[in-house]
PDB file of C-alpha atoms in Angstrom:
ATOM      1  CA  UNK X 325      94.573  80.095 134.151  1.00 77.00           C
ATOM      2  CA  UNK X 326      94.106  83.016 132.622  1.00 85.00           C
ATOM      3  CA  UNK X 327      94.166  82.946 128.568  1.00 88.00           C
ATOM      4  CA  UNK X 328      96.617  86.262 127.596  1.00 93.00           C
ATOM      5  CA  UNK X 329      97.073  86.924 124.245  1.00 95.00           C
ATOM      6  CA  UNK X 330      99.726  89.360 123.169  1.00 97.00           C
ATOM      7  CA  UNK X 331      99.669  91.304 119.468  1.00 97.00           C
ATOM      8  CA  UNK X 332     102.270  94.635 118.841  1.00 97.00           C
ATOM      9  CA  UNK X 333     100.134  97.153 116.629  1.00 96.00           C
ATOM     10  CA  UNK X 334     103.189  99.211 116.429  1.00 97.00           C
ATOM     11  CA  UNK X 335     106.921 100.646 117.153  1.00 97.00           C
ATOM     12  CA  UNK X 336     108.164 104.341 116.948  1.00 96.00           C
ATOM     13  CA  UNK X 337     111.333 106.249 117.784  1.00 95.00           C
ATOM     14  CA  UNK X 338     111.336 108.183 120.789  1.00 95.00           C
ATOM     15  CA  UNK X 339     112.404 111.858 120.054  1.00 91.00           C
ATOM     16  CA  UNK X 340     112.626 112.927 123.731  1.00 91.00           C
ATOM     17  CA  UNK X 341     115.181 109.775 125.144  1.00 91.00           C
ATOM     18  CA  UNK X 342     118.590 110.351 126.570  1.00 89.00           C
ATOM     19  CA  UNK X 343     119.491 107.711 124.248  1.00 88.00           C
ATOM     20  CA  UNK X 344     118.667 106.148 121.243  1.00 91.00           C
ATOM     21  CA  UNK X 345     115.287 104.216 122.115  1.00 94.00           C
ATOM     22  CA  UNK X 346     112.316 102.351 120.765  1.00 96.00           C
ATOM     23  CA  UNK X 347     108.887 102.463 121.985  1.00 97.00           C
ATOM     24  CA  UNK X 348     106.565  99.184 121.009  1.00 98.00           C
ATOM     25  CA  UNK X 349     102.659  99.514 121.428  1.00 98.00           C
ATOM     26  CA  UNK X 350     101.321  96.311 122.925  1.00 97.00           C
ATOM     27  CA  UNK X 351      98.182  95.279 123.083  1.00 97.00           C
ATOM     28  CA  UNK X 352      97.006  92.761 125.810  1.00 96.00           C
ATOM     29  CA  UNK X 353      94.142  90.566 126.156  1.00 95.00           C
ATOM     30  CA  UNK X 354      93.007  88.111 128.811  1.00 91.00           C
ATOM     31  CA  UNK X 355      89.424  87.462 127.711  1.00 81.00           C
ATOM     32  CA  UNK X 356      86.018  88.926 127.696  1.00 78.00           C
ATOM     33  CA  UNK X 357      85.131  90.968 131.497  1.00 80.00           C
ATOM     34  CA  UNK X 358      88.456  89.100 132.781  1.00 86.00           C
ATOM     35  CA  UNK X 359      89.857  91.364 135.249  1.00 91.00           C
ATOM     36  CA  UNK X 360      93.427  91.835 135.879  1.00 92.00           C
ATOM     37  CA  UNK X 361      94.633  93.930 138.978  1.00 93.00           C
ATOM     38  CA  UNK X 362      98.427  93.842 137.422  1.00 93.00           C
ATOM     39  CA  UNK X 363     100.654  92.532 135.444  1.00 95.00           C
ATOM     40  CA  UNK X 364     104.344  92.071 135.760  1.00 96.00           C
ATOM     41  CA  UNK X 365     105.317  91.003 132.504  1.00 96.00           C
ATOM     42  CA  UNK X 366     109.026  90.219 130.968  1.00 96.00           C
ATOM     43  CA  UNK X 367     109.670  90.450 127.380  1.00 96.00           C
ATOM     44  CA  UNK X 368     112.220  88.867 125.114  1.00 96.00           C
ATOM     45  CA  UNK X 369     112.828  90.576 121.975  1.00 96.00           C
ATOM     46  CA  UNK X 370     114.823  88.542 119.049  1.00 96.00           C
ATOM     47  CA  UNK X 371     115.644  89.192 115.341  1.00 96.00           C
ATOM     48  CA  UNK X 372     114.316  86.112 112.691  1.00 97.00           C
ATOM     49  CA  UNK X 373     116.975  87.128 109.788  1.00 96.00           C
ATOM     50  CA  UNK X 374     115.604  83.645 108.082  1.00 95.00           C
ATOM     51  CA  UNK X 375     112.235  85.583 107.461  1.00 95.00           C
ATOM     52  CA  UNK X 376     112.786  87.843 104.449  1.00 95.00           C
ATOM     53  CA  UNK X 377     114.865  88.315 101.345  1.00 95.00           C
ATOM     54  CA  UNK X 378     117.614  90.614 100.950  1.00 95.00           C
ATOM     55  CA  UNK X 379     119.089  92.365  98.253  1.00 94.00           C
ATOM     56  CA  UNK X 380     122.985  92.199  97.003  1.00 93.00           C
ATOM     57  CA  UNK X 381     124.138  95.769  99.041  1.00 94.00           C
ATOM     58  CA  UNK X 382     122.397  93.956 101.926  1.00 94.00           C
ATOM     59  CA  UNK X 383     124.052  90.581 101.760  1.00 94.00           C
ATOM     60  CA  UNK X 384     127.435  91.970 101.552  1.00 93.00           C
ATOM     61  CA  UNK X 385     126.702  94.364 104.635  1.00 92.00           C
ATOM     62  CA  UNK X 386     125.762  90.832 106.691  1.00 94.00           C
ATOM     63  CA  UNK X 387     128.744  89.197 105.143  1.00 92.00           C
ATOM     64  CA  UNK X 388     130.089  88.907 108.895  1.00 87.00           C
ATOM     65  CA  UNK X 389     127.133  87.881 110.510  1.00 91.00           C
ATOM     66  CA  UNK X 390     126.264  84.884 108.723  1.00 94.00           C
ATOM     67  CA  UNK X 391     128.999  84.622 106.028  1.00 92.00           C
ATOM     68  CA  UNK X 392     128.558  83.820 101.826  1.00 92.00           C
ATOM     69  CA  UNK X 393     124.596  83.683 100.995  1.00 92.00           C
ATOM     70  CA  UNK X 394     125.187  79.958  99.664  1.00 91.00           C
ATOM     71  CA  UNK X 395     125.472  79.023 103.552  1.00 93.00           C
ATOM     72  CA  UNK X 396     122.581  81.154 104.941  1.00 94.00           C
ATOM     73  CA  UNK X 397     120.602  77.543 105.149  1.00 91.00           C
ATOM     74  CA  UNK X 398     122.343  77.094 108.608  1.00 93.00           C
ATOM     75  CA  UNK X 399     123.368  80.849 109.697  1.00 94.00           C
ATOM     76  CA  UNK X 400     120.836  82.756 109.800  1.00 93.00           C
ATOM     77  CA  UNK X 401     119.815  82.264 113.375  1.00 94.00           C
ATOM     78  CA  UNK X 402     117.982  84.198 115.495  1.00 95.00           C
ATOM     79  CA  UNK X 403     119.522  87.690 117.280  1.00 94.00           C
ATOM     80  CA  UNK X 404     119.453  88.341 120.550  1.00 93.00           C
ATOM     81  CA  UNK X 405     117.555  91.976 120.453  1.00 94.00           C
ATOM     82  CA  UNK X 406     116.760  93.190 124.205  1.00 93.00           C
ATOM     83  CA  UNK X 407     114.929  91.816 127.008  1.00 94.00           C
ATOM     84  CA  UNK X 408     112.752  94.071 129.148  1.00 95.00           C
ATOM     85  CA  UNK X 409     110.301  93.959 131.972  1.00 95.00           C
ATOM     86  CA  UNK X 410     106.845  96.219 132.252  1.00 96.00           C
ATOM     87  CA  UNK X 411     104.072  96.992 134.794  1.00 96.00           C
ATOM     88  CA  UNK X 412     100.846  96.641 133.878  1.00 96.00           C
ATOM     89  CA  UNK X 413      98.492  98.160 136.085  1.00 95.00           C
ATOM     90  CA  UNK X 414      94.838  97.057 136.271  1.00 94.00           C
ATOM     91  CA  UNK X 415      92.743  96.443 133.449  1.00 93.00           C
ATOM     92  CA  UNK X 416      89.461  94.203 132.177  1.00 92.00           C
ATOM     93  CA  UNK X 417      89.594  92.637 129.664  1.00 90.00           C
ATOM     94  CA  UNK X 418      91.953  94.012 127.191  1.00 94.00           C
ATOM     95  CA  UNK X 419      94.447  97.258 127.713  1.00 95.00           C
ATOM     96  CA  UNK X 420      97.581  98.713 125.631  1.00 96.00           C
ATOM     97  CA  UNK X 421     100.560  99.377 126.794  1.00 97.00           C
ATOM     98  CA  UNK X 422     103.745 100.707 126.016  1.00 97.00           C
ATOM     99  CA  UNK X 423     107.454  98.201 125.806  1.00 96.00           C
ATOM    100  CA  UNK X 424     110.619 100.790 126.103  1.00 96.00           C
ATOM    101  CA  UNK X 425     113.094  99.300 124.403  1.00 95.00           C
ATOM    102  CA  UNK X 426     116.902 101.502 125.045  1.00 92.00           C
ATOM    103  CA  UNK X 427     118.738 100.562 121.969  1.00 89.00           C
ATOM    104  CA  UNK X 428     122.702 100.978 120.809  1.00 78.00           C
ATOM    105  CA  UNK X 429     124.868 101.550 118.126  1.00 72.00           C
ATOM    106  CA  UNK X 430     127.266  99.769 118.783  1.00 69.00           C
ATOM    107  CA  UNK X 431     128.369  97.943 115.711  1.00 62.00           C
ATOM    108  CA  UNK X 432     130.128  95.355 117.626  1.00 66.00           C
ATOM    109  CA  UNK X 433     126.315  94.005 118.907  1.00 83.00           C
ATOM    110  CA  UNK X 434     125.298  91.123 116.434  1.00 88.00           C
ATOM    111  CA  UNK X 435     121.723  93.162 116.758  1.00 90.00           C
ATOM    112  CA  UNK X 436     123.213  96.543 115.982  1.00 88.00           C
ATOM    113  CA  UNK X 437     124.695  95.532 112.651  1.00 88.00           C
ATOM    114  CA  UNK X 438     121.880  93.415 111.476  1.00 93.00           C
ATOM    115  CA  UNK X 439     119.367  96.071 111.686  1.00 92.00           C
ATOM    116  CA  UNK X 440     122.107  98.749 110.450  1.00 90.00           C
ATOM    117  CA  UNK X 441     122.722  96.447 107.529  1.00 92.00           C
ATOM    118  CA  UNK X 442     118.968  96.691 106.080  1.00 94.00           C
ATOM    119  CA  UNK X 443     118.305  99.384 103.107  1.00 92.00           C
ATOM    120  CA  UNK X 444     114.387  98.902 103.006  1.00 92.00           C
ATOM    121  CA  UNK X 445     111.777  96.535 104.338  1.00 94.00           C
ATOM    122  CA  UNK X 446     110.919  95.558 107.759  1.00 96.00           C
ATOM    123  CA  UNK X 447     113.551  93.598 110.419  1.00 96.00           C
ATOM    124  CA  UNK X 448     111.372  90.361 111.257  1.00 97.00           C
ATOM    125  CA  UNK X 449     111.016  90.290 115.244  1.00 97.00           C
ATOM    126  CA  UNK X 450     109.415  87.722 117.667  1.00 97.00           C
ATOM    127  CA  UNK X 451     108.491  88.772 121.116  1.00 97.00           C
ATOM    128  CA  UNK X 452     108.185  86.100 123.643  1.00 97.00           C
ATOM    129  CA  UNK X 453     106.820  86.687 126.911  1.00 97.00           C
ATOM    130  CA  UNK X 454     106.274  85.290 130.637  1.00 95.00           C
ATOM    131  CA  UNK X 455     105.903  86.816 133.949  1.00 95.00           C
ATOM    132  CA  UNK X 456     103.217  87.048 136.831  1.00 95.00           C
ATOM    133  CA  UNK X 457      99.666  88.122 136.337  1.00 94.00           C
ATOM    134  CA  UNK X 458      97.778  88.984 139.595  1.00 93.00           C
ATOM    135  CA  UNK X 459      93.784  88.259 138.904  1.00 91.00           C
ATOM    136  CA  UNK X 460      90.301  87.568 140.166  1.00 84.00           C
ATOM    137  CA  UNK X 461      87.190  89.280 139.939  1.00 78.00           C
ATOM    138  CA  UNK X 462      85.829  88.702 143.236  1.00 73.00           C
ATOM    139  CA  UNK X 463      88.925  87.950 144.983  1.00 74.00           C
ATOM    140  CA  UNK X 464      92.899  87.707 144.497  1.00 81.00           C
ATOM    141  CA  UNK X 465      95.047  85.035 143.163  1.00 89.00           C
ATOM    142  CA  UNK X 466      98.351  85.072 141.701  1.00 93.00           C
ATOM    143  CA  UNK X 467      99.086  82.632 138.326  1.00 93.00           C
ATOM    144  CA  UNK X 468     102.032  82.857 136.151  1.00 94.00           C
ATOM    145  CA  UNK X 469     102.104  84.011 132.021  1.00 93.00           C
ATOM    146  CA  UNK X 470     102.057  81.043 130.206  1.00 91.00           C
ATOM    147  CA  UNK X 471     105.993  80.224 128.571  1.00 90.00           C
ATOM    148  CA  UNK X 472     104.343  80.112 125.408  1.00 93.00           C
ATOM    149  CA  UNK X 473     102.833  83.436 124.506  1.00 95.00           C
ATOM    150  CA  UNK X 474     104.305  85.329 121.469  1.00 96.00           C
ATOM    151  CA  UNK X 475     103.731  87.970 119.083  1.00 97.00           C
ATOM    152  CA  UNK X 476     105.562  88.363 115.681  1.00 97.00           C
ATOM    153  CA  UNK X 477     106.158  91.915 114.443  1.00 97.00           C
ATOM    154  CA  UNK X 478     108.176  93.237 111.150  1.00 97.00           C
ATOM    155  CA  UNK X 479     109.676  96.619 112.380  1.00 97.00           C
ATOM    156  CA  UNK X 480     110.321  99.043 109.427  1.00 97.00           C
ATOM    157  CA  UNK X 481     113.689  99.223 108.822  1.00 95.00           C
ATOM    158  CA  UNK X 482     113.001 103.440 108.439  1.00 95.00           C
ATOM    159  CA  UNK X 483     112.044 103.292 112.407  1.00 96.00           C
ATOM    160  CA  UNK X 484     115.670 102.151 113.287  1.00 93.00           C
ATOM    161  CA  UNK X 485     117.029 104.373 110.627  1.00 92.00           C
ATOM    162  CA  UNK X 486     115.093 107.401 111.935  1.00 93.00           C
ATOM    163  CA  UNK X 487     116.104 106.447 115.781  1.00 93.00           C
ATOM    164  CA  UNK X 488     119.511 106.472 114.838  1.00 90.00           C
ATOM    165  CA  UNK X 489     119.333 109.339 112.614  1.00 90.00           C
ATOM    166  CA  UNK X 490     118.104 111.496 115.787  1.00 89.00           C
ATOM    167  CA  UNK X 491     121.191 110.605 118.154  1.00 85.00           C
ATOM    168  CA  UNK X 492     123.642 110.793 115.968  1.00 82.00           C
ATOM    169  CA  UNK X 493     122.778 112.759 112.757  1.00 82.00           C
ATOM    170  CA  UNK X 494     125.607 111.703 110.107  1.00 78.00           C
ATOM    171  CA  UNK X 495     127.458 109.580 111.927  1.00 75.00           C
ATOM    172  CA  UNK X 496     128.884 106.211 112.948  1.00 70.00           C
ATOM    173  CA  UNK X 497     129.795 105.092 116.490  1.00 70.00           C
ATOM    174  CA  UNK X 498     133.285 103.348 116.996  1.00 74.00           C
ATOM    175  CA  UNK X 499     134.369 101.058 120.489  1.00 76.00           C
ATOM    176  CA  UNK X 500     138.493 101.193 120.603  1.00 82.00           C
ATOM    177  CA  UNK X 501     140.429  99.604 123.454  1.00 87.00           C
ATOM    178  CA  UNK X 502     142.253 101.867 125.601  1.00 90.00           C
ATOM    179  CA  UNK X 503     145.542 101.659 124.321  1.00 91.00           C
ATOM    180  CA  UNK X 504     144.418 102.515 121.013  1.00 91.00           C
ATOM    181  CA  UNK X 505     142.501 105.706 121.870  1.00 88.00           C
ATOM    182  CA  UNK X 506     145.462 106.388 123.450  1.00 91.00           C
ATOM    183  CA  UNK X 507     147.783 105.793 120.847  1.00 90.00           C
ATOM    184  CA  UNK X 508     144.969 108.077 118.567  1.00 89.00           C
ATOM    185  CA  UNK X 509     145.129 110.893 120.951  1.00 89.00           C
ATOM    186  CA  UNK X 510     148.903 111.137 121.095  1.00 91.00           C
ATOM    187  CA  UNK X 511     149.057 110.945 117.192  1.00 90.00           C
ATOM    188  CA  UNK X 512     146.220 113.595 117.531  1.00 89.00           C
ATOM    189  CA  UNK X 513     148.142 115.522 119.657  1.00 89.00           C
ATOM    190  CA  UNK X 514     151.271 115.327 118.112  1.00 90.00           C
ATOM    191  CA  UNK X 515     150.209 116.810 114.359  1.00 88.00           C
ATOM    192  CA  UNK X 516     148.140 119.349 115.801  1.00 90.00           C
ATOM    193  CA  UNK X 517     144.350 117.793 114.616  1.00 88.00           C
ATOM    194  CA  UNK X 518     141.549 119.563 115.038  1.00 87.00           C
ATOM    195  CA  UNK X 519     139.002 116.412 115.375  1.00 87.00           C
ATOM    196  CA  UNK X 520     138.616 112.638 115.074  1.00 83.00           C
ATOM    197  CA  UNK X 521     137.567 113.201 112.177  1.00 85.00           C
ATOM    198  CA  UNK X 522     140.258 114.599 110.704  1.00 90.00           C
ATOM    199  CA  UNK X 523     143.061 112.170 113.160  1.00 90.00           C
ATOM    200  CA  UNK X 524     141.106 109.345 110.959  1.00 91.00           C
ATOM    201  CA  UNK X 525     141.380 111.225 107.763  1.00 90.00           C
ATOM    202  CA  UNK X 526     144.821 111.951 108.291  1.00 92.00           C
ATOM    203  CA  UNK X 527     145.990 108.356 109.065  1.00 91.00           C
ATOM    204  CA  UNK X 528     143.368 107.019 106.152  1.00 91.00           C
ATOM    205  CA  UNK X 529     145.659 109.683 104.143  1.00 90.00           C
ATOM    206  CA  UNK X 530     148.715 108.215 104.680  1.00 89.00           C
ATOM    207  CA  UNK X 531     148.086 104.691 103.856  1.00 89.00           C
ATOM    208  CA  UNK X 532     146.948 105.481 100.935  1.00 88.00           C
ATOM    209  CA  UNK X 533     149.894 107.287 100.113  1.00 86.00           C
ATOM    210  CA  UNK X 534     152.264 104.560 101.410  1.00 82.00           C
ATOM    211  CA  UNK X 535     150.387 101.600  99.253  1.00 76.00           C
ATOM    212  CA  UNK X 536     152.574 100.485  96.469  1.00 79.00           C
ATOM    213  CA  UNK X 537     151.508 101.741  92.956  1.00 73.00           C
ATOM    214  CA  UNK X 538     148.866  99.770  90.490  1.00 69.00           C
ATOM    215  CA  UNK X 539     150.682  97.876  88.031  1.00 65.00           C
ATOM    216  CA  UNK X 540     151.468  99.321  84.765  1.00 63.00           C
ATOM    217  CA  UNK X 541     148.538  98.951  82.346  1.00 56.00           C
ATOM    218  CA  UNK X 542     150.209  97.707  79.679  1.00 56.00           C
ATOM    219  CA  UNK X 543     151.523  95.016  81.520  1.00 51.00           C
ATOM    220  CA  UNK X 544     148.215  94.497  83.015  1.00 49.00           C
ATOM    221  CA  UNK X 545     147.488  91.723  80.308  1.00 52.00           C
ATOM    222  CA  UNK X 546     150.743  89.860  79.592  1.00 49.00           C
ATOM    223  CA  UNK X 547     151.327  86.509  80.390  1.00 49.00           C
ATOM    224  CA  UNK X 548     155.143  86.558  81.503  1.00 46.00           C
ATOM    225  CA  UNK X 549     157.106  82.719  81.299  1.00 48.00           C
ATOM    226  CA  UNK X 550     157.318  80.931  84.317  1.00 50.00           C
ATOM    227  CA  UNK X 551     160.836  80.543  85.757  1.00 45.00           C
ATOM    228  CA  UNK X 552     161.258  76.752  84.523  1.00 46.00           C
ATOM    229  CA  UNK X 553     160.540  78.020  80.711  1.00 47.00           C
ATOM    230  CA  UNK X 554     162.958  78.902  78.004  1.00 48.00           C
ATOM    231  CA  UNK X 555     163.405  82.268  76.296  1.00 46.00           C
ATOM    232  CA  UNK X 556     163.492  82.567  72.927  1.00 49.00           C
ATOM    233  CA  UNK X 557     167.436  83.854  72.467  1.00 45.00           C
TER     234      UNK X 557
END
């Protein structure tokens, strides 16, 4: 069988995507003058959280993910990150090729809010890979990828920041059930708001407003008797 090695050299925000999307250079390598007529090759991507620090801002923003940092020992478990297929066409050798990776922001996606999450560094990914190689310098055989080849990469966390940055300059991206957008878009409708934004602002508003007052400072320190103790008369 053929002996591929995989390495990523690099990652980069496509400016020119519908959507927000990744691009991963890849380079490939099945041995000195070996020639490969194609390659259709699948790639798992997945997030190792368990390999690098993070700071205090960053712990509280994974607070959900893997809960309190005294029980990351046995939560911080690989991410599911995407999982996409490319043709290779025919190379000797060695070749690069590009991995498009379409990406969201939705913050309900373990993967999303993990990578959202980090304020510097790199997000520490593993890509794993199989598929079919078809081969043969003299003739044409057909073997499989071997199950084991992988290549670690640490993304920049700026890459994800700049990828977002370019779809949706500013802002956040929020999934509501049905009946809620509905319910938003009749309160909307009923006061007259010119936006989301300010339907959101409006409602943040008036909770604010309807929360009870903070307690009077100069009470703030008193111990008061518990009902079962005497007063003195």
């Amino acid at each position: 069988m053929t002996d591929f090695t995989f390495a990523c050299t690099g990652v980069r925000a496509d400016p020119y995507a519908a959507g927000p999307t990744l691009v991963f250079r890849l380079r490939i390598t099945a041995g000195a003058g070996q020639r490969v007529h194609a390659l259709a090759l699948r790639c798992q991507i997945r997030i190792e959280p368990a390999r690098r620090s993070y700071g205090t801002g960053e712990a509280a923003a994974l607070h959900d993910l893997f809960g309190e940092r005294a029980r990351w020992g046995t939560t911080l478990q690989p991410l599911q990150f995407a999982q996409v297929s490319v043709m290779v066409p025919s190379f000797t050798g060695e070749t690069e090729t590009d991995i498009v990776v379409p990406c969201t922001y939705d913050m309900d996606i373990a993967a999303g809010r993990y990578l959202s999450a980090l304020e510097d560094g790199e997000a520490p990914l593993l890509m794993l890979f199989s598929g079919t190689a078809f081969t043969g310098a003299g003739g044409f055989r057909v073997e499989p990828v071997p199950w084991d080849r992988e290549a670690p990469f640490r993304m920049p966390a700026e890459v994800w920041r700049e990828m977002v940055e370019q779809h949706f300059p500013g802002c956040g991206w929020l999934r509501l059930p049905r009946d809620t957008m509905a319910d938003l878009l009749a309160y909307r409708s009923r006061h007259a708001l010119a936006s989301w934004e300010a339907t959101v602002r409006a409602l943040l508003d008036a909770a604010v407003a309807a929360a009870p007052p903070p307690p009077d400072p100069a009470w703030a320190g008193a111990v008061l008797p518990r009902a079962a103790e005497r007063t003195a008369p």
